[in-house]
Coordinates of N, CA and C and ligand atoms in Angstrom, one line a residue:
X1 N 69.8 87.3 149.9 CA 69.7 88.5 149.1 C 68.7 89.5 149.8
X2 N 69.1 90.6 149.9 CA 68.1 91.7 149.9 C 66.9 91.9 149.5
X3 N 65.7 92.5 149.8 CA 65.1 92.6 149.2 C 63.9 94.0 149.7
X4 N 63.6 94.2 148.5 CA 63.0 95.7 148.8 C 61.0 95.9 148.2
X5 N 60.6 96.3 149.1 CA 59.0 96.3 148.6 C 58.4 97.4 147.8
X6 N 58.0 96.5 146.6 CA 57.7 97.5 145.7 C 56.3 97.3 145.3
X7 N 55.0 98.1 145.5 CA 53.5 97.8 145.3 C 53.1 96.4 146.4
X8 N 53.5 96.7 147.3 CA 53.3 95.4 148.0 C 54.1 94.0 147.8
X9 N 54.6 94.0 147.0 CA 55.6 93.0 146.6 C 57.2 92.8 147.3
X10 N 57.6 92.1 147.5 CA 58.8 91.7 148.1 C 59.6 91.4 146.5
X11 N 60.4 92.2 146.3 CA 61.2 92.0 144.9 C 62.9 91.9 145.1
X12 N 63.6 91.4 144.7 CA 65.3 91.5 145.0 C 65.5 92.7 144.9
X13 N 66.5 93.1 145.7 CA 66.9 94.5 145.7 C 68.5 94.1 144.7
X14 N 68.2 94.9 143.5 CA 69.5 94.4 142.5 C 70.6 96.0 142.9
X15 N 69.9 97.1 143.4 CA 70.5 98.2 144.0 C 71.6 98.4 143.7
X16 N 71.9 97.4 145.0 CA 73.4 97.4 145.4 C 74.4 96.0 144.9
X17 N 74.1 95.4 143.8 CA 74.5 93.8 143.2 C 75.7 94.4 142.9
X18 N 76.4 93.7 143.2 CA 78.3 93.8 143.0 C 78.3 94.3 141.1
X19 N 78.8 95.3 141.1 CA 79.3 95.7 139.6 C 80.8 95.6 139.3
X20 N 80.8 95.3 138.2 CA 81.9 95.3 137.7 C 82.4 96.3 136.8
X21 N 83.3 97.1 136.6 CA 83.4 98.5 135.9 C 85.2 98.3 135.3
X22 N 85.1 98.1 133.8 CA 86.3 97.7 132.9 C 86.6 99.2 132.2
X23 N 87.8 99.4 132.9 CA 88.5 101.5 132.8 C 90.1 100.6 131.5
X24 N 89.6 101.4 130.5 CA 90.2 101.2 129.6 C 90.9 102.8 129.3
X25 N 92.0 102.3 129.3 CA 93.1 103.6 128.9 C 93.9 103.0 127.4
X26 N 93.8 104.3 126.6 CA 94.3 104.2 125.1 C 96.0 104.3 125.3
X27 N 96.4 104.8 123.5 CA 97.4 104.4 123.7 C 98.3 106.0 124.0
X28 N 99.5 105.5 124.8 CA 100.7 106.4 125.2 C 100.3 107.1 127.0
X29 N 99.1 106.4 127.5 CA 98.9 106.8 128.4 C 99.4 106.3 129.5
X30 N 100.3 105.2 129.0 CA 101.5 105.0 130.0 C 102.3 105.4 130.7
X31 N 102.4 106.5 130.0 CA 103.6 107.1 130.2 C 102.9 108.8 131.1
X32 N 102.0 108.6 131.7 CA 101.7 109.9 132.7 C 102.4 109.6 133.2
X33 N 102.9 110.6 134.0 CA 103.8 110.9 135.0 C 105.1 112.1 134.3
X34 N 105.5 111.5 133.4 CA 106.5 112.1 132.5 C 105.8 112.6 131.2
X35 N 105.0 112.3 131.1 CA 104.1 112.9 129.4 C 103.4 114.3 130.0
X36 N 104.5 115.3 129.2 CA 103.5 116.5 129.1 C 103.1 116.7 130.3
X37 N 103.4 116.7 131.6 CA 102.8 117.0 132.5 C 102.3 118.3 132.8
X38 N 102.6 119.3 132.1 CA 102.1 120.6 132.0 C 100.4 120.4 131.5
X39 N 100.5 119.5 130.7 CA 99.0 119.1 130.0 C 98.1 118.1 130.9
X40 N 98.9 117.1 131.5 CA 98.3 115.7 131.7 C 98.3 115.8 132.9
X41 N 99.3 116.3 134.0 CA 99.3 116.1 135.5 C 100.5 115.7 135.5
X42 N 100.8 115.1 137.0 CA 102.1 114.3 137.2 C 101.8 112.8 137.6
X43 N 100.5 112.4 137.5 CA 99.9 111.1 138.6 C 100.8 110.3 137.8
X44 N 100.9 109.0 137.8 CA 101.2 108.0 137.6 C 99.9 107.3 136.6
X45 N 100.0 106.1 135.9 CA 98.9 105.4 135.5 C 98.6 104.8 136.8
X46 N 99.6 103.6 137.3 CA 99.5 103.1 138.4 C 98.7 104.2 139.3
X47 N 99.1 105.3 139.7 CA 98.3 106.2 140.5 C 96.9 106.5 140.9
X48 N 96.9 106.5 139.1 CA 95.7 107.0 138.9 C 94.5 105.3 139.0
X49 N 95.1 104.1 138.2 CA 94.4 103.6 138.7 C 94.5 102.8 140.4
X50 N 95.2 103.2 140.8 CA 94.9 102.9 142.2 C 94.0 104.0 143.1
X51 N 93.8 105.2 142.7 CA 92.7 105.9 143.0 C 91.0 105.6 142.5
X52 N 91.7 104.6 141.5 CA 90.2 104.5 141.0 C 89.8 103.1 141.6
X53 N 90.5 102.6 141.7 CA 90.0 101.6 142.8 C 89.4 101.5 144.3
X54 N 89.9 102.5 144.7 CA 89.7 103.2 146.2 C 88.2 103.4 145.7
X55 N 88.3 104.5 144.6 CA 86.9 104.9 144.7 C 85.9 104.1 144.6
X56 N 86.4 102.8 143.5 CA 84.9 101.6 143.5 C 84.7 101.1 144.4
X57 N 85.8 101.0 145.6 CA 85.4 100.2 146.9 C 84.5 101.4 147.7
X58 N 84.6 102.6 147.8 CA 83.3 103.6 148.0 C 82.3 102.9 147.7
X59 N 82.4 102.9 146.4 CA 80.8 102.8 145.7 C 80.5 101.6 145.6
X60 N 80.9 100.4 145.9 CA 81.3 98.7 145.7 C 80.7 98.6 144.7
X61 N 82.0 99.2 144.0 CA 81.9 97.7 142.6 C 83.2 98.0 142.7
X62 N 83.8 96.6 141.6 CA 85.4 96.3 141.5 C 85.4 96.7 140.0
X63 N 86.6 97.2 140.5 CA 87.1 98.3 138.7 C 88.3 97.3 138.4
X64 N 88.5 97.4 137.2 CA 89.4 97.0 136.7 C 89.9 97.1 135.4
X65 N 91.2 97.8 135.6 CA 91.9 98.8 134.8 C 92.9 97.9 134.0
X66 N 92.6 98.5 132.3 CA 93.5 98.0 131.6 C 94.1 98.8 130.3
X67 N 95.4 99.3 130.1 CA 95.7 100.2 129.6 C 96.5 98.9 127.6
X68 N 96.8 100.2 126.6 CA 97.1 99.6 125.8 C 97.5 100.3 124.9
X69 N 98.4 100.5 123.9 CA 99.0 101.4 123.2 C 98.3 100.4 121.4
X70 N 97.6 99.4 121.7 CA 97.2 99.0 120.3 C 95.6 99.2 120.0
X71 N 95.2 100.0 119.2 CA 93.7 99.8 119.0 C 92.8 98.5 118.9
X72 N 93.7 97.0 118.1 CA 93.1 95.7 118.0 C 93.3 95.4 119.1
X73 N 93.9 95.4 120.0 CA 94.0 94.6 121.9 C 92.8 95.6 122.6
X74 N 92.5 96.7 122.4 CA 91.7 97.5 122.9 C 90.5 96.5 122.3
X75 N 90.3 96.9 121.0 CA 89.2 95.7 120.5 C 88.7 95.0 121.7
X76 N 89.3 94.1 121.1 CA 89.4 92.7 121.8 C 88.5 92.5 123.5
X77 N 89.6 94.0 124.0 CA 89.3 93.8 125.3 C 87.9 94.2 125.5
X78 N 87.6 95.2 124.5 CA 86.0 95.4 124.7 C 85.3 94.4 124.8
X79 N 85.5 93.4 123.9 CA 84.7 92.3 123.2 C 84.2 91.0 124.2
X80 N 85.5 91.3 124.9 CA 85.7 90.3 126.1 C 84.8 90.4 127.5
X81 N 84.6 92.1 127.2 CA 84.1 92.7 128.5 C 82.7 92.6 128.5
X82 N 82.1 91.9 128.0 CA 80.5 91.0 127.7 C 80.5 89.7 128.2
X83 N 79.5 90.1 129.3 CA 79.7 89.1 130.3 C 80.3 88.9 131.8
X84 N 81.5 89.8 131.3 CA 82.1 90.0 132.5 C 82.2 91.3 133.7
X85 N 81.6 92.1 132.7 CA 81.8 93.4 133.3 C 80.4 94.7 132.8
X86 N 79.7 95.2 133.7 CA 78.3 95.9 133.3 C 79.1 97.2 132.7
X87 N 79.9 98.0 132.7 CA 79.6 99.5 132.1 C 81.5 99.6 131.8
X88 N 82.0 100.4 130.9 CA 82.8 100.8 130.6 C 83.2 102.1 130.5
X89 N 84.5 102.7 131.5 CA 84.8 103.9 131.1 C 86.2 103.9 130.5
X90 N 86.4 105.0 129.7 CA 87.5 104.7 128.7 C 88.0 106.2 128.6
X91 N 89.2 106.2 128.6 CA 90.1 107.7 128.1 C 90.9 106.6 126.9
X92 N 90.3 107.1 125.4 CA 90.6 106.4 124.0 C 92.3 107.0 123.7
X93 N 92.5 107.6 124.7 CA 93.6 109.0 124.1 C 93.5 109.4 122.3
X94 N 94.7 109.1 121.7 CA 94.3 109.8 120.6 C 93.4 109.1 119.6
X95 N 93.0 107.9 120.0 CA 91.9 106.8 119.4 C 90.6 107.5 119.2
X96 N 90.4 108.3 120.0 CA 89.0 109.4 120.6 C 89.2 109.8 118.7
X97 N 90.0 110.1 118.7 CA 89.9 111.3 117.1 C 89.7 111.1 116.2
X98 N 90.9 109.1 115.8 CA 90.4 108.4 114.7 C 89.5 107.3 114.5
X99 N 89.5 106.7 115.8 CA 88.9 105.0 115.4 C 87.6 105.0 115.4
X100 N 87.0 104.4 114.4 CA 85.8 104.4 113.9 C 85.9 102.6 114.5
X101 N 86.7 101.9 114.3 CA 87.2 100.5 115.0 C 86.4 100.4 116.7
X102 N 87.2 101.4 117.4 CA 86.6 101.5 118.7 C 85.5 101.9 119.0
X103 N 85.0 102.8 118.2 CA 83.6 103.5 118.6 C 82.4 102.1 118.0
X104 N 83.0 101.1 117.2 CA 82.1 100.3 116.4 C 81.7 98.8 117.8
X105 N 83.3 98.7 118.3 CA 83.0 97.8 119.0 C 82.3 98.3 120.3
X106 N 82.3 99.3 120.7 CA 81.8 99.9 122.0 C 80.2 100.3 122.0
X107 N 79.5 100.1 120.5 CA 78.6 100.1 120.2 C 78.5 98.5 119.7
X108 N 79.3 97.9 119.7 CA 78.8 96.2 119.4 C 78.6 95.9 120.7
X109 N 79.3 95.8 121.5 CA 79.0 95.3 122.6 C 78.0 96.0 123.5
X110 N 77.9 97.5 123.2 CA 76.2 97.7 124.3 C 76.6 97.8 125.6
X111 N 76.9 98.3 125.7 CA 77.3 98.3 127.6 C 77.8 99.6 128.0
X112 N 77.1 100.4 128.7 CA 76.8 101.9 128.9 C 78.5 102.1 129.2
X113 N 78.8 103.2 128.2 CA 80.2 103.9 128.6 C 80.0 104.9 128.6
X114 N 80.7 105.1 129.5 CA 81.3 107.0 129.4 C 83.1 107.0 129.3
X115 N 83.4 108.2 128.3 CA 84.3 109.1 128.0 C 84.8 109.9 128.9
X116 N 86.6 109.6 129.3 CA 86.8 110.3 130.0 C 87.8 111.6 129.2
X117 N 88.7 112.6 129.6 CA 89.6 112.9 129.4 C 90.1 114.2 130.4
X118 N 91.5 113.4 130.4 CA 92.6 114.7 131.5 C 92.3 116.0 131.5
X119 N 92.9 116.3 130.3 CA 93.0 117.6 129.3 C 91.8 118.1 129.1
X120 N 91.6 119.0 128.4 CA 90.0 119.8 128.4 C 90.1 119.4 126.6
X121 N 89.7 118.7 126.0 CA 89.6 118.5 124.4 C 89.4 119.6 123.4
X122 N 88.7 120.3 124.4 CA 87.9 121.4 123.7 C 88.4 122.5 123.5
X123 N 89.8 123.3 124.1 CA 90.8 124.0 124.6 C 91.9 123.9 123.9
X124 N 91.6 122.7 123.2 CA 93.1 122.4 122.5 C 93.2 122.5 121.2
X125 N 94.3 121.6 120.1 CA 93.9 121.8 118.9 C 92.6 121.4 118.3
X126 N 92.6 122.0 117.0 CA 91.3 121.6 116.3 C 91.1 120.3 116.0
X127 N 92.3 118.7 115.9 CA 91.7 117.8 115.7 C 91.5 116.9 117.2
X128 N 91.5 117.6 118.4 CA 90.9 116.8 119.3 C 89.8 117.5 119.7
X129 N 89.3 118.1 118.7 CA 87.6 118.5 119.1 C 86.5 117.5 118.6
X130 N 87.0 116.9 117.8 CA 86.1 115.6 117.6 C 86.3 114.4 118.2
X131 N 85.2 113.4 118.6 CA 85.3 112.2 119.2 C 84.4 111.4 118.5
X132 N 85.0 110.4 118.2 CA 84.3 109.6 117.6 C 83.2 108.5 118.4
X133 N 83.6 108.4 119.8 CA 83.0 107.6 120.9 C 82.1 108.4 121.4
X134 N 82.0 109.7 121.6 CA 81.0 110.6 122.0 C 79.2 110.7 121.9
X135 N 79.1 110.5 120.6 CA 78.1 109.8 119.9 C 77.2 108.8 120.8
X136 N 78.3 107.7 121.0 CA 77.3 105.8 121.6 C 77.9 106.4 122.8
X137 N 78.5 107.0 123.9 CA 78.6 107.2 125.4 C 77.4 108.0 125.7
X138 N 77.5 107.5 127.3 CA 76.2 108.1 127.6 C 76.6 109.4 128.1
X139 N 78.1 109.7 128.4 CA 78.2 111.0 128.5 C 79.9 111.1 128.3
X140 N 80.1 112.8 129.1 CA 81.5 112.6 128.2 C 82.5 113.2 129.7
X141 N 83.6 113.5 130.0 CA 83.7 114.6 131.3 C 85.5 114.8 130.9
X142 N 85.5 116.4 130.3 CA 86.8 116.1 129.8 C 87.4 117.1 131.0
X143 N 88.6 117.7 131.4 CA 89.4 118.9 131.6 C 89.3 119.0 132.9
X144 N 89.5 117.6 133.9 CA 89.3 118.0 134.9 C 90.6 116.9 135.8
X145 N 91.7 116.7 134.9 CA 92.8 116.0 135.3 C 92.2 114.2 136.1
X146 N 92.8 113.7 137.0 CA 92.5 112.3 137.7 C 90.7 112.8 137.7
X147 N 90.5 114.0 138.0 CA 89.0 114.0 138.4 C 87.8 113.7 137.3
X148 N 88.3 113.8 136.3 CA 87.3 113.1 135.1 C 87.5 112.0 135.3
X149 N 88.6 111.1 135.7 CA 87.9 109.7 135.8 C 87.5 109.2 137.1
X150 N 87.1 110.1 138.0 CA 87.0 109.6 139.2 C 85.5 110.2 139.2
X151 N 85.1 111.5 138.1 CA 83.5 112.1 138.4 C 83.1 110.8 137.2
X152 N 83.4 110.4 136.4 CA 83.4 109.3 135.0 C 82.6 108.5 135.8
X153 N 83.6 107.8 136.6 CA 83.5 106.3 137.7 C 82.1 106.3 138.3
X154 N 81.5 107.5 139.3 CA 80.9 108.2 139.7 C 79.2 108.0 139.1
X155 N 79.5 108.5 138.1 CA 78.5 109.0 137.1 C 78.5 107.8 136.2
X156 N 78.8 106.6 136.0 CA 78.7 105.5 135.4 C 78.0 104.7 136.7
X157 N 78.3 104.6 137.8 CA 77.9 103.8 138.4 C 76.0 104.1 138.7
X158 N 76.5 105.5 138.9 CA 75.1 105.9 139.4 C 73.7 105.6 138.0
X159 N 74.6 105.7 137.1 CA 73.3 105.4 136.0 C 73.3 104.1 136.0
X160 N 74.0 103.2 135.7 CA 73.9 101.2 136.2 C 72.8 101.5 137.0
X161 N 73.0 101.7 138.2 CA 71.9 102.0 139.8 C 70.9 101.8 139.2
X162 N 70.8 103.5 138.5 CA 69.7 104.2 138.2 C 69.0 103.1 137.5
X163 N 69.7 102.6 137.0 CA 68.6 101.7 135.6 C 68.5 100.6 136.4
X164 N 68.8 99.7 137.3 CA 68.6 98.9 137.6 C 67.5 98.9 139.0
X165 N 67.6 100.1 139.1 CA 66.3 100.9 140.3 C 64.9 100.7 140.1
Ligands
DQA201 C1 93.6 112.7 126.2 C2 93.4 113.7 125.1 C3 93.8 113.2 123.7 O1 93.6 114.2 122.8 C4 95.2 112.8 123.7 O2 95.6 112.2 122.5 C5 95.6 111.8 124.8 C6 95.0 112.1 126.2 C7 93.4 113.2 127.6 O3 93.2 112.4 128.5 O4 93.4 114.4 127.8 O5 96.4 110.9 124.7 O6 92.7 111.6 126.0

């Protein structure tokens, strides 16, 4: 292991320690590519998370992407991601507006998320101006297509760092 001096001390450098980063996509976001692409883009899910993979090998940590059209399997997956994985980024899709469910477990489990989204939320109608996950994330990055989850990715890893600095 590495290690870095701090006051004279020889301490582990936890810096750079392999992260793991669990990219949760809500429901109907399967269907990018063909959904509304006037709104959403044309990427692919596949696409998009094969970009986001590229990018954690940038930054080394291993992402791993899991998409779901059910709020209880989203659960779940949260629940599971304790232990296995330090920070969570999530596009809730329309879960962002209602689930009080999601935003409960995402604050049960404690593990720094950030909010992504395609679309600009704030641009659109009046019931995706609310988020219910907004609150417990440590931040939010909506209206900037693939590039909210790739500045998300980004910006989750650098605060893990930061805190572990
Ligand atoms: C979305 C925005 C939500 O309002 C919508 O329900 C989605 C996608 C986005 O990425 O822009 O499904 O989360």
């Amino acid at each position: 292991m590495s290690v870095r001096v701090v006051n004279s001390l020889k301490v582990p450098d936890l810096t750079l320690q392999p992260l793991s980063i669990l990219v949760l996509h809500g429901p109907n976001l399967n269907l990018l590519g063909q959904r509304e692409p006037g709104i959403y883009g044309s990427l692919t899910l596949a696409e998009i998370n094969h970009l986001l993979v590229a990018e954690g090998k940038k930054l080394q940590v291993e992402v791993s992407p899991m998409q779901s059209n059910h709020e209880g399997v989203l659960v779940d997956t949260i629940h599971q991601a304790l232990g296995k994985h330090q920070g969570i980024l999530i596009n809730a899709g329309a879960y962002t507006h209602t689930s009080v469910a999601l935003r409960d477990a995402l604050a049960g489990v404690n593990l720094p998320t950030v909010e992504v989204h395609l679309s600009n939320i704030y641009r659109r109608e009046e019931f995706r101006h609310h988020s219910y996950i907004a609150p417990i994330a440590i931040g939010q990055i909506s209206g900037f297509g693939v590039q909210s989850y790739l500045l998300g990715l980004q910006a989750l890893v650098h605060h893990l760092r930061k805190d572990k600095g």
